[in-house]
PDB file of C-alpha atoms in Angstrom:
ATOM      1  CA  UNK A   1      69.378 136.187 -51.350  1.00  0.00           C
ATOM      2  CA  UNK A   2      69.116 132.247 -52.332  1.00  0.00           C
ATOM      3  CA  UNK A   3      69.489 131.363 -55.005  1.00  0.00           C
ATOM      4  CA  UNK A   4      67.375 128.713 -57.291  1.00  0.00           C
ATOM      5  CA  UNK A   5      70.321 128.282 -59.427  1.00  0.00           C
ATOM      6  CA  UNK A   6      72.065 124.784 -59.664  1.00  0.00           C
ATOM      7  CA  UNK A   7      75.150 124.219 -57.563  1.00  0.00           C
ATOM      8  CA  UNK A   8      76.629 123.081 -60.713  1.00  0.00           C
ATOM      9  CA  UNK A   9      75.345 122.695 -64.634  1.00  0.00           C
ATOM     10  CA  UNK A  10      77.085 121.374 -67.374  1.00  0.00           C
ATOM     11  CA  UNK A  11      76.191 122.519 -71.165  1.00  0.00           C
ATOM     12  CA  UNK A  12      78.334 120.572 -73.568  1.00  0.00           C
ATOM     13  CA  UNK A  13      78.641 122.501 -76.700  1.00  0.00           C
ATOM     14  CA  UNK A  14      78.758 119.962 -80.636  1.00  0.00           C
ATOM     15  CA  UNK A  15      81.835 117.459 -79.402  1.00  0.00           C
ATOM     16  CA  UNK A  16      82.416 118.622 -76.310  1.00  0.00           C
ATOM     17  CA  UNK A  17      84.820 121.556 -77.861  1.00  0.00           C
ATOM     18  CA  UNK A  18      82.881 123.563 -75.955  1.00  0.00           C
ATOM     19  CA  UNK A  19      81.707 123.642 -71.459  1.00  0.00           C
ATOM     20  CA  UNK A  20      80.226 126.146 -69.109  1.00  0.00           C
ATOM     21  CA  UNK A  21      80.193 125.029 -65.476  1.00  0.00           C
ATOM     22  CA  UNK A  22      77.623 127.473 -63.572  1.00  0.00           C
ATOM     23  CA  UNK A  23      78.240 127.525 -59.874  1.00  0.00           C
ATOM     24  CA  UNK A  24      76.344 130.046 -56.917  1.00  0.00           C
ATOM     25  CA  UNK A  25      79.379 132.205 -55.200  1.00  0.00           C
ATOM     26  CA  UNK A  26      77.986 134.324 -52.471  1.00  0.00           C
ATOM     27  CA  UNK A  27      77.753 137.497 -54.256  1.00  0.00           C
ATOM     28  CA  UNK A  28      77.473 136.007 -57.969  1.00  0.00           C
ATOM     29  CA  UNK A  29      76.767 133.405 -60.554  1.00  0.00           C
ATOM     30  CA  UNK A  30      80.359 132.383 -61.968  1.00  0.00           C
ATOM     31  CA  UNK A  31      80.350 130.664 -65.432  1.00  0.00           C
ATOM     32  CA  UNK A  32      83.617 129.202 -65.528  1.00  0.00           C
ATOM     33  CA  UNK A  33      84.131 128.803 -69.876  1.00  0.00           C
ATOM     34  CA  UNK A  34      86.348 125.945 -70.788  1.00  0.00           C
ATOM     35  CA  UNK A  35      87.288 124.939 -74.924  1.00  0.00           C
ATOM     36  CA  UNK A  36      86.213 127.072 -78.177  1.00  0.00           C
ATOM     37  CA  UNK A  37      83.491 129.379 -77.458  1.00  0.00           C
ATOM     38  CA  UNK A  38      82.293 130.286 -81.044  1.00  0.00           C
ATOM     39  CA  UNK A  39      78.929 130.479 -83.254  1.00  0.00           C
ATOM     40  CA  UNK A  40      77.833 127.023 -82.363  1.00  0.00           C
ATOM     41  CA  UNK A  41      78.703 127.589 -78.556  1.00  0.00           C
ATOM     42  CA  UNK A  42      76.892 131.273 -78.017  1.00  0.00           C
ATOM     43  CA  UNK A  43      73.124 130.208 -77.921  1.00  0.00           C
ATOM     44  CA  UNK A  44      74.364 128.037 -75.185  1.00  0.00           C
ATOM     45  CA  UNK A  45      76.139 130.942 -73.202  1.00  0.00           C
ATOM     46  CA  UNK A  46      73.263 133.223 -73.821  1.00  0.00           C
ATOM     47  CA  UNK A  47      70.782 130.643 -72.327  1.00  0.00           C
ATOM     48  CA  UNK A  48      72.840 130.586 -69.413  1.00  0.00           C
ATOM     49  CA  UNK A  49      73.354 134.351 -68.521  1.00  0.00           C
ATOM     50  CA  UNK A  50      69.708 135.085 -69.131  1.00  0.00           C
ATOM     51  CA  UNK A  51      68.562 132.085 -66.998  1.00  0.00           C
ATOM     52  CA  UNK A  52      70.703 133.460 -64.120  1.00  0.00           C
ATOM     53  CA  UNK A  53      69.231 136.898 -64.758  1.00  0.00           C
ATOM     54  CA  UNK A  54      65.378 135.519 -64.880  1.00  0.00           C
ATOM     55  CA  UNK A  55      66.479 134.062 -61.850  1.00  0.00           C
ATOM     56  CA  UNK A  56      66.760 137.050 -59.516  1.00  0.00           C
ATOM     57  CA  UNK A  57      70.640 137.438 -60.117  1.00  0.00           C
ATOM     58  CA  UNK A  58      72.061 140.744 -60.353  1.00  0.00           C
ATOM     59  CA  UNK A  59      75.660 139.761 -60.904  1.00  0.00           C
ATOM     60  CA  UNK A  60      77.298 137.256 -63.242  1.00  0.00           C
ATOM     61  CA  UNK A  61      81.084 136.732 -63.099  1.00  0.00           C
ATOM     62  CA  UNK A  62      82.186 134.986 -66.456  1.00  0.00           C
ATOM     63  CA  UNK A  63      85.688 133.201 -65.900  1.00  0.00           C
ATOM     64  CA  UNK A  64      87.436 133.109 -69.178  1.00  0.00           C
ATOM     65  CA  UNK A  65      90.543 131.333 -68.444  1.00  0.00           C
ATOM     66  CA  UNK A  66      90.185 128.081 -69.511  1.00  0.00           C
ATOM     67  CA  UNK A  67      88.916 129.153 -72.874  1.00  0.00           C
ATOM     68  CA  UNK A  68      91.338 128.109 -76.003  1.00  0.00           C
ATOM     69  CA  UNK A  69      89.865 130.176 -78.293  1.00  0.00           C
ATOM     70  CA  UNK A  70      86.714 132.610 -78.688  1.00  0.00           C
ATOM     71  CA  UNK A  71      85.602 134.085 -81.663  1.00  0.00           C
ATOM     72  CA  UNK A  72      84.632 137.815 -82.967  1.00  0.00           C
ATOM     73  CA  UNK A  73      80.479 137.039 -82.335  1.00  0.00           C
ATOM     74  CA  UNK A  74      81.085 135.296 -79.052  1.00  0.00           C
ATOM     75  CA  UNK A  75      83.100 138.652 -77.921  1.00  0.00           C
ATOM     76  CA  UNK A  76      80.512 140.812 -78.816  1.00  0.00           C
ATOM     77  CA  UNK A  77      77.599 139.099 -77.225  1.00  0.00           C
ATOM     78  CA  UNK A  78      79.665 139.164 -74.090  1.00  0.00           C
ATOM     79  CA  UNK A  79      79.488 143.090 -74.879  1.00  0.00           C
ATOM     80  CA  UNK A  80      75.751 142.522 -75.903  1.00  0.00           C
ATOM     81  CA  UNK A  81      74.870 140.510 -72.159  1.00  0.00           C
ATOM     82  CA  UNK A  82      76.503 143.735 -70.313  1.00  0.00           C
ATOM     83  CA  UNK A  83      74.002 145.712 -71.855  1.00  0.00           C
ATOM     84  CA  UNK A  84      71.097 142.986 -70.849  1.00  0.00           C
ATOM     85  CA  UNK A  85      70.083 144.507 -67.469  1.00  0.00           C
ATOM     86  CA  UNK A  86      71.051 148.026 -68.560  1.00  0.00           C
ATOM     87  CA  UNK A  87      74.073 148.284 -66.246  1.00  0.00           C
ATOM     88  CA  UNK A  88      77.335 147.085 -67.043  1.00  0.00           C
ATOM     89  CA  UNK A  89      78.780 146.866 -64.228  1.00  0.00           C
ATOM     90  CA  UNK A  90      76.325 143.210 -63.572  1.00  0.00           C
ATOM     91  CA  UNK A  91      79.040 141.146 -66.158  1.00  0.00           C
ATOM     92  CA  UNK A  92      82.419 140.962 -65.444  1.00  0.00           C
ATOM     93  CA  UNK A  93      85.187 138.878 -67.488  1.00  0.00           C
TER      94      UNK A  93
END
């Protein structure tokens, strides 16, 4: 399927303590999570995952890496976005 998603998007979270980089793979979007994913940073993530899904993509690959630190609400609406489509096996970490 092609894809209408950006090669590459950028969404700098409050002072840049915060990145998602969005790139098309072949089978999957891949958002590659750099800095402190917390409170301020989830509307951001959750913006992104549900764009991909409006989209027309069935599988989302979240790359957690390069993440310093995530907090207890980001973690859970990781848990939340598996649930989004109604079969978690769409989200992987």
């Amino acid at each position: 399927m092609g894809t209408s998603w950006p090669a590459a998007v950028r969404l700098p979270g409050e002072g840049e303590l915060f990145t998602t980089k969005v790139r098309a793979d072949d089978a999957a979007i891949v958002a590659v999570l750099r800095g402190e994913l917390d409170v301020a940073g989830r509307p951001r993530l959750l913006a992104a995952i549900e764009a991909a899904m409006s989209a027309g993509h069935t599988q989302i690959v979240l790359e957690l890496e390069s993440l310093a630190f995530i907090d207890g609400s980001s973690v859970g609406l990781i848990d939340h976005a598996r649930g989004l489509s109604g079969r978690n096996e769409d989200l992987s970490t």
